[in-house]
Amino acid sequence: IRVPAAFNGVWGHKPTWGVIPTEGHYFPGTDSARSVLSVLGPMARDADDLEAALDIVADHPLAPAKRHGDTWRVLILTSHPMARVQRSIIAALERVANALRETGATVDTSSDLLPDLERQHAGYWQMLNIAMSRRAPRPEGQAAPELEPWLHLHDEQARNQRQWRRLFERYDAVIAPTVGMTAFPHDPTPLATRRLSIDGEDTQNVPAHLLRRR
């Protein structure tokens, strides 16, 4: 949802897990159990169409707070500890920050309430890889995930959710890059060896330590 929308100049909404039913999108071979982290969401040409589509397909109504510009509290993040961000994207976020300030909104660029993003990302990758490889044969010599680490990941997820809830007690929105670069030409190179150039600098698409975990 997020990356296709960002790369194609359209709006996308990746909602909270459980907001949109996943009938017809279950993992093959299962009995309709929802997959952890799996969500569906609409894409549209403008924000009004996106809101209409979400209202139609949502499992329960969503009622965002209606605020005026001078009452908004926004956190804008232009970087991530594990990912380089293209200068043009950073500049666009800074323009957004200035436009919000002109409306009277309170705009911060850092917060002590922000979770440990590197730890969050590592836990996300581990949980995602287990969820997406469900029932698939394991590579030779690789043991199947054990129950205790899987339960630990759910505890990590719960801690992250509490941290973000505390942050959103102070802020109405967090604005950050969807992805670190604008759209690039299709590359059939395997993900493990694929490279990307951001502002002329070679950068690996996936951090090496995460590739080892995969």
PDB file of C-alpha atoms in Angstrom:
ATOM      1  CA  ILE A   1       0.000   0.000   0.000  1.00  0.00           C
ATOM      2  CA  ARG A   2       2.535   2.591   1.157  1.00  0.00           C
ATOM      3  CA  VAL A   3       5.332   2.096  -1.354  1.00  0.00           C
ATOM      4  CA  PRO A   4       3.211   1.677  -4.518  1.00  0.00           C
ATOM      5  CA  ALA A   5       1.269   4.791  -3.523  1.00  0.00           C
ATOM      6  CA  ALA A   6       4.442   6.791  -2.847  1.00  0.00           C
ATOM      7  CA  PHE A   7       6.167   5.673  -6.051  1.00  0.00           C
ATOM      8  CA  ASN A   8       3.120   6.430  -8.207  1.00  0.00           C
ATOM      9  CA  GLY A   9       1.991   9.765  -6.782  1.00  0.00           C
ATOM     10  CA  VAL A  10      -1.332   8.551  -5.365  1.00  0.00           C
ATOM     11  CA  TRP A  11      -2.817   8.342  -1.879  1.00  0.00           C
ATOM     12  CA  GLY A  12      -2.668   5.115   0.128  1.00  0.00           C
ATOM     13  CA  HIS A  13      -3.924   4.171   3.583  1.00  0.00           C
ATOM     14  CA  LYS A  14      -2.329   1.271   5.430  1.00  0.00           C
ATOM     15  CA  PRO A  15      -4.695   1.042   8.409  1.00  0.00           C
ATOM     16  CA  THR A  16      -4.340  -0.389  11.870  1.00  0.00           C
ATOM     17  CA  TRP A  17      -4.429  -4.196  11.945  1.00  0.00           C
ATOM     18  CA  GLY A  18      -8.025  -5.439  12.135  1.00  0.00           C
ATOM     19  CA  VAL A  19      -9.732  -2.325  10.742  1.00  0.00           C
ATOM     20  CA  ILE A  20     -10.437  -3.872   7.314  1.00  0.00           C
ATOM     21  CA  PRO A  21     -11.683  -7.482   6.945  1.00  0.00           C
ATOM     22  CA  THR A  22      -9.308  -9.821   5.098  1.00  0.00           C
ATOM     23  CA  GLU A  23     -11.842 -12.274   3.659  1.00  0.00           C
ATOM     24  CA  GLY A  24     -10.410 -13.752   0.488  1.00  0.00           C
ATOM     25  CA  HIS A  25      -6.838 -12.867   1.429  1.00  0.00           C
ATOM     26  CA  TYR A  26      -5.941 -15.624   3.870  1.00  0.00           C
ATOM     27  CA  PHE A  27      -2.655 -17.493   3.802  1.00  0.00           C
ATOM     28  CA  PRO A  28      -3.010 -20.552   1.482  1.00  0.00           C
ATOM     29  CA  GLY A  29      -3.625 -23.811   3.302  1.00  0.00           C
ATOM     30  CA  THR A  30      -5.048 -22.215   6.451  1.00  0.00           C
ATOM     31  CA  ASP A  31      -8.599 -22.192   7.767  1.00  0.00           C
ATOM     32  CA  SER A  32      -9.174 -18.442   7.443  1.00  0.00           C
ATOM     33  CA  ALA A  33      -6.948 -17.445  10.372  1.00  0.00           C
ATOM     34  CA  ARG A  34      -5.720 -13.872  10.138  1.00  0.00           C
ATOM     35  CA  SER A  35      -2.008 -13.544   9.540  1.00  0.00           C
ATOM     36  CA  VAL A  36      -0.076 -11.407  11.986  1.00  0.00           C
ATOM     37  CA  LEU A  37       0.811  -7.985  10.500  1.00  0.00           C
ATOM     38  CA  SER A  38      -1.291  -8.598   7.374  1.00  0.00           C
ATOM     39  CA  VAL A  39      -3.517  -5.625   6.528  1.00  0.00           C
ATOM     40  CA  LEU A  40      -5.483  -4.386   3.527  1.00  0.00           C
ATOM     41  CA  GLY A  41      -6.069  -0.787   2.586  1.00  0.00           C
ATOM     42  CA  PRO A  42      -7.319   1.461  -0.223  1.00  0.00           C
ATOM     43  CA  MET A  43      -5.399   3.572  -2.717  1.00  0.00           C
ATOM     44  CA  ALA A  44      -6.947   6.564  -4.496  1.00  0.00           C
ATOM     45  CA  ARG A  45      -6.144   9.631  -6.563  1.00  0.00           C
ATOM     46  CA  ASP A  46      -7.029  12.109  -3.799  1.00  0.00           C
ATOM     47  CA  ALA A  47      -7.677  12.242  -0.065  1.00  0.00           C
ATOM     48  CA  ASP A  48     -11.470  12.522  -0.375  1.00  0.00           C
ATOM     49  CA  ASP A  49     -11.699   9.340  -2.464  1.00  0.00           C
ATOM     50  CA  LEU A  50      -9.361   7.604  -0.038  1.00  0.00           C
ATOM     51  CA  GLU A  51     -11.569   8.523   2.909  1.00  0.00           C
ATOM     52  CA  ALA A  52     -14.698   7.342   1.068  1.00  0.00           C
ATOM     53  CA  ALA A  53     -13.076   4.011   0.157  1.00  0.00           C
ATOM     54  CA  LEU A  54     -11.930   3.425   3.742  1.00  0.00           C
ATOM     55  CA  ASP A  55     -15.427   4.159   5.089  1.00  0.00           C
ATOM     56  CA  ILE A  56     -16.889   1.586   2.689  1.00  0.00           C
ATOM     57  CA  VAL A  57     -14.524  -1.300   3.453  1.00  0.00           C
ATOM     58  CA  ALA A  58     -13.748  -0.686   7.160  1.00  0.00           C
ATOM     59  CA  ASP A  59     -15.058  -3.274   9.609  1.00  0.00           C
ATOM     60  CA  HIS A  60     -16.096  -0.538  12.027  1.00  0.00           C
ATOM     61  CA  PRO A  61     -16.483   3.244  11.612  1.00  0.00           C
ATOM     62  CA  LEU A  62     -13.464   5.473  12.175  1.00  0.00           C
ATOM     63  CA  ALA A  63     -13.928   8.971  13.537  1.00  0.00           C
ATOM     64  CA  PRO A  64     -10.746  11.084  13.371  1.00  0.00           C
ATOM     65  CA  ALA A  65     -10.698  14.219  15.479  1.00  0.00           C
ATOM     66  CA  LYS A  66     -11.727  17.376  13.641  1.00  0.00           C
ATOM     67  CA  ARG A  67      -9.216  20.095  14.497  1.00  0.00           C
ATOM     68  CA  HIS A  68      -8.264  23.550  13.305  1.00  0.00           C
ATOM     69  CA  GLY A  69      -4.716  24.403  12.251  1.00  0.00           C
ATOM     70  CA  ASP A  70      -3.757  26.195  15.453  1.00  0.00           C
ATOM     71  CA  THR A  71      -4.692  23.203  17.621  1.00  0.00           C
ATOM     72  CA  TRP A  72      -2.777  20.533  15.682  1.00  0.00           C
ATOM     73  CA  ARG A  73       0.272  18.946  17.341  1.00  0.00           C
ATOM     74  CA  VAL A  74       2.518  17.253  14.774  1.00  0.00           C
ATOM     75  CA  LEU A  75       5.798  15.351  14.987  1.00  0.00           C
ATOM     76  CA  ILE A  76       7.822  15.367  11.749  1.00  0.00           C
ATOM     77  CA  LEU A  77      10.679  12.884  11.302  1.00  0.00           C
ATOM     78  CA  THR A  78      13.100  13.319   8.402  1.00  0.00           C
ATOM     79  CA  SER A  79      15.481  10.463   9.234  1.00  0.00           C
ATOM     80  CA  HIS A  80      15.676   6.907  10.554  1.00  0.00           C
ATOM     81  CA  PRO A  81      18.612   5.287  12.372  1.00  0.00           C
ATOM     82  CA  MET A  82      18.740   2.449   9.824  1.00  0.00           C
ATOM     83  CA  ALA A  83      17.893   4.131   6.527  1.00  0.00           C
ATOM     84  CA  ARG A  84      19.265   6.969   4.441  1.00  0.00           C
ATOM     85  CA  VAL A  85      16.682   9.429   3.111  1.00  0.00           C
ATOM     86  CA  GLN A  86      16.913  11.277  -0.203  1.00  0.00           C
ATOM     87  CA  ARG A  87      17.557  15.008   0.154  1.00  0.00           C
ATOM     88  CA  SER A  88      14.540  15.926  -1.991  1.00  0.00           C
ATOM     89  CA  ILE A  89      12.260  13.951   0.342  1.00  0.00           C
ATOM     90  CA  ILE A  90      13.727  15.660   3.404  1.00  0.00           C
ATOM     91  CA  ALA A  91      13.182  19.029   1.713  1.00  0.00           C
ATOM     92  CA  ALA A  92       9.547  18.148   0.997  1.00  0.00           C
ATOM     93  CA  LEU A  93       8.981  17.213   4.653  1.00  0.00           C
ATOM     94  CA  GLU A  94      10.542  20.491   5.764  1.00  0.00           C
ATOM     95  CA  ARG A  95       8.127  22.356   3.469  1.00  0.00           C
ATOM     96  CA  VAL A  96       5.251  20.478   5.088  1.00  0.00           C
ATOM     97  CA  ALA A  97       6.551  21.454   8.525  1.00  0.00           C
ATOM     98  CA  ASN A  98       6.738  25.137   7.541  1.00  0.00           C
ATOM     99  CA  ALA A  99       3.253  25.063   6.014  1.00  0.00           C
ATOM    100  CA  LEU A 100       1.837  23.552   9.212  1.00  0.00           C
ATOM    101  CA  ARG A 101       3.584  26.145  11.366  1.00  0.00           C
ATOM    102  CA  GLU A 102       2.036  28.900   9.231  1.00  0.00           C
ATOM    103  CA  THR A 103      -1.423  27.590  10.189  1.00  0.00           C
ATOM    104  CA  GLY A 104      -0.491  27.881  13.858  1.00  0.00           C
ATOM    105  CA  ALA A 105       0.123  24.177  14.435  1.00  0.00           C
ATOM    106  CA  THR A 106       2.748  23.032  16.930  1.00  0.00           C
ATOM    107  CA  VAL A 107       5.448  21.127  15.007  1.00  0.00           C
ATOM    108  CA  ASP A 108       8.284  19.175  16.637  1.00  0.00           C
ATOM    109  CA  THR A 109      11.121  17.328  14.916  1.00  0.00           C
ATOM    110  CA  SER A 110      12.088  15.080  17.837  1.00  0.00           C
ATOM    111  CA  SER A 111      10.453  13.574  20.901  1.00  0.00           C
ATOM    112  CA  ASP A 112      11.594  11.632  23.934  1.00  0.00           C
ATOM    113  CA  LEU A 113       8.363   9.620  23.603  1.00  0.00           C
ATOM    114  CA  LEU A 114       9.462   8.062  20.305  1.00  0.00           C
ATOM    115  CA  PRO A 115      10.103   4.291  20.585  1.00  0.00           C
ATOM    116  CA  ASP A 116      13.498   2.771  19.770  1.00  0.00           C
ATOM    117  CA  LEU A 117      13.023   2.627  15.982  1.00  0.00           C
ATOM    118  CA  GLU A 118      15.976   0.309  15.356  1.00  0.00           C
ATOM    119  CA  ARG A 119      14.749  -2.237  17.893  1.00  0.00           C
ATOM    120  CA  GLN A 120      11.208  -1.925  16.545  1.00  0.00           C
ATOM    121  CA  HIS A 121      12.403  -2.590  12.998  1.00  0.00           C
ATOM    122  CA  ALA A 122      14.400  -5.658  14.044  1.00  0.00           C
ATOM    123  CA  GLY A 123      11.381  -7.133  15.822  1.00  0.00           C
ATOM    124  CA  TYR A 124       9.138  -6.349  12.865  1.00  0.00           C
ATOM    125  CA  TRP A 125      11.430  -8.191  10.426  1.00  0.00           C
ATOM    126  CA  GLN A 126      11.584 -11.259  12.655  1.00  0.00           C
ATOM    127  CA  MET A 127       7.813 -11.401  13.093  1.00  0.00           C
ATOM    128  CA  LEU A 128       7.166 -10.736   9.394  1.00  0.00           C
ATOM    129  CA  ASN A 129       9.554 -13.457   8.226  1.00  0.00           C
ATOM    130  CA  ILE A 130       7.954 -16.045  10.503  1.00  0.00           C
ATOM    131  CA  ALA A 131       4.423 -15.016   9.489  1.00  0.00           C
ATOM    132  CA  MET A 132       5.163 -15.039   5.742  1.00  0.00           C
ATOM    133  CA  SER A 133       7.051 -18.356   5.765  1.00  0.00           C
ATOM    134  CA  ARG A 134       4.229 -20.191   7.536  1.00  0.00           C
ATOM    135  CA  ARG A 135       4.209 -23.912   6.571  1.00  0.00           C
ATOM    136  CA  ALA A 136       6.935 -23.345   3.980  1.00  0.00           C
ATOM    137  CA  PRO A 137       9.826 -25.846   3.933  1.00  0.00           C
ATOM    138  CA  ARG A 138      12.822 -24.570   5.874  1.00  0.00           C
ATOM    139  CA  PRO A 139      16.171 -24.090   4.097  1.00  0.00           C
ATOM    140  CA  GLU A 140      18.559 -26.970   4.653  1.00  0.00           C
ATOM    141  CA  GLY A 141      20.005 -26.951   8.155  1.00  0.00           C
ATOM    142  CA  GLN A 142      17.713 -24.168   9.383  1.00  0.00           C
ATOM    143  CA  ALA A 143      15.493 -24.975  12.342  1.00  0.00           C
ATOM    144  CA  ALA A 144      11.851 -23.938  12.425  1.00  0.00           C
ATOM    145  CA  PRO A 145      11.019 -21.005  14.743  1.00  0.00           C
ATOM    146  CA  GLU A 146      10.357 -22.047  18.325  1.00  0.00           C
ATOM    147  CA  LEU A 147       7.338 -20.975  20.341  1.00  0.00           C
ATOM    148  CA  GLU A 148       9.156 -18.970  23.030  1.00  0.00           C
ATOM    149  CA  PRO A 149      10.795 -16.454  20.617  1.00  0.00           C
ATOM    150  CA  TRP A 150       7.459 -16.075  18.826  1.00  0.00           C
ATOM    151  CA  LEU A 151       5.687 -15.220  22.073  1.00  0.00           C
ATOM    152  CA  HIS A 152       8.524 -12.829  22.942  1.00  0.00           C
ATOM    153  CA  LEU A 153       7.903 -10.993  19.651  1.00  0.00           C
ATOM    154  CA  HIS A 154       4.245 -10.538  20.615  1.00  0.00           C
ATOM    155  CA  ASP A 155       5.371  -9.016  23.917  1.00  0.00           C
ATOM    156  CA  GLU A 156       7.691  -6.694  21.973  1.00  0.00           C
ATOM    157  CA  GLN A 157       4.764  -5.737  19.772  1.00  0.00           C
ATOM    158  CA  ALA A 158       2.616  -4.947  22.828  1.00  0.00           C
ATOM    159  CA  ARG A 159       5.372  -2.750  24.284  1.00  0.00           C
ATOM    160  CA  ASN A 160       5.657  -0.874  20.990  1.00  0.00           C
ATOM    161  CA  GLN A 161       1.916  -0.308  20.896  1.00  0.00           C
ATOM    162  CA  ARG A 162       1.965   1.154  24.414  1.00  0.00           C
ATOM    163  CA  GLN A 163       4.845   3.469  23.495  1.00  0.00           C
ATOM    164  CA  TRP A 164       3.062   4.747  20.411  1.00  0.00           C
ATOM    165  CA  ARG A 165      -0.164   5.269  22.374  1.00  0.00           C
ATOM    166  CA  ARG A 166       1.756   7.403  24.871  1.00  0.00           C
ATOM    167  CA  LEU A 167       3.261   9.404  22.009  1.00  0.00           C
ATOM    168  CA  PHE A 168      -0.166  10.017  20.454  1.00  0.00           C
ATOM    169  CA  GLU A 169      -1.416  11.405  23.738  1.00  0.00           C
ATOM    170  CA  ARG A 170       0.826  14.380  22.899  1.00  0.00           C
ATOM    171  CA  TYR A 171       0.673  14.393  19.078  1.00  0.00           C
ATOM    172  CA  ASP A 172      -2.171  14.212  16.573  1.00  0.00           C
ATOM    173  CA  ALA A 173       0.041  12.958  13.750  1.00  0.00           C
ATOM    174  CA  VAL A 174       3.544  11.743  12.964  1.00  0.00           C
ATOM    175  CA  ILE A 175       4.778  12.562   9.450  1.00  0.00           C
ATOM    176  CA  ALA A 176       7.777  10.639   8.102  1.00  0.00           C
ATOM    177  CA  PRO A 177       9.170   9.393   4.769  1.00  0.00           C
ATOM    178  CA  THR A 178       7.193   6.515   3.311  1.00  0.00           C
ATOM    179  CA  VAL A 179      10.398   5.165   1.793  1.00  0.00           C
ATOM    180  CA  GLY A 180      13.923   6.574   1.564  1.00  0.00           C
ATOM    181  CA  MET A 181      13.938   7.360  -2.150  1.00  0.00           C
ATOM    182  CA  THR A 182      11.697   8.217  -5.078  1.00  0.00           C
ATOM    183  CA  ALA A 183      10.760   5.556  -7.641  1.00  0.00           C
ATOM    184  CA  PHE A 184      13.671   3.793  -9.366  1.00  0.00           C
ATOM    185  CA  PRO A 185      13.896   1.515 -12.444  1.00  0.00           C
ATOM    186  CA  HIS A 186      12.821  -2.101 -12.025  1.00  0.00           C
ATOM    187  CA  ASP A 187      15.689  -4.301 -10.860  1.00  0.00           C
ATOM    188  CA  PRO A 188      15.416  -8.128 -11.049  1.00  0.00           C
ATOM    189  CA  THR A 189      18.529  -8.597  -8.885  1.00  0.00           C
ATOM    190  CA  PRO A 190      17.791 -10.829  -5.850  1.00  0.00           C
ATOM    191  CA  LEU A 191      16.950  -8.780  -2.758  1.00  0.00           C
ATOM    192  CA  ALA A 192      19.922 -10.080  -0.769  1.00  0.00           C
ATOM    193  CA  THR A 193      22.398  -8.581  -3.256  1.00  0.00           C
ATOM    194  CA  ARG A 194      20.400  -5.630  -4.594  1.00  0.00           C
ATOM    195  CA  ARG A 195      21.901  -2.146  -4.273  1.00  0.00           C
ATOM    196  CA  LEU A 196      20.296   1.276  -4.388  1.00  0.00           C
ATOM    197  CA  SER A 197      21.764   4.703  -4.962  1.00  0.00           C
ATOM    198  CA  ILE A 198      20.463   7.550  -2.812  1.00  0.00           C
ATOM    199  CA  ASP A 199      21.790  10.990  -3.726  1.00  0.00           C
ATOM    200  CA  GLY A 200      24.639   9.323  -5.594  1.00  0.00           C
ATOM    201  CA  GLU A 201      25.683   7.117  -2.677  1.00  0.00           C
ATOM    202  CA  ASP A 202      25.504   3.340  -2.922  1.00  0.00           C
ATOM    203  CA  THR A 203      23.348   1.881  -0.174  1.00  0.00           C
ATOM    204  CA  GLN A 204      22.184  -1.642   0.534  1.00  0.00           C
ATOM    205  CA  ASN A 205      18.414  -2.047   0.397  1.00  0.00           C
ATOM    206  CA  VAL A 206      18.293  -4.303   3.478  1.00  0.00           C
ATOM    207  CA  PRO A 207      20.797  -4.017   6.359  1.00  0.00           C
ATOM    208  CA  ALA A 208      23.278  -6.898   6.451  1.00  0.00           C
ATOM    209  CA  HIS A 209      22.413  -8.006   9.979  1.00  0.00           C
ATOM    210  CA  LEU A 210      18.757  -8.380   8.976  1.00  0.00           C
ATOM    211  CA  LEU A 211      19.722 -10.451   5.954  1.00  0.00           C
ATOM    212  CA  ARG A 212      21.573 -12.837   8.246  1.00  0.00           C
ATOM    213  CA  ARG A 213      18.431 -13.209  10.369  1.00  0.00           C
ATOM    214  CA  ARG A 214      16.404 -14.005   7.283  1.00  0.00           C
TER     215      ARG A 214
END
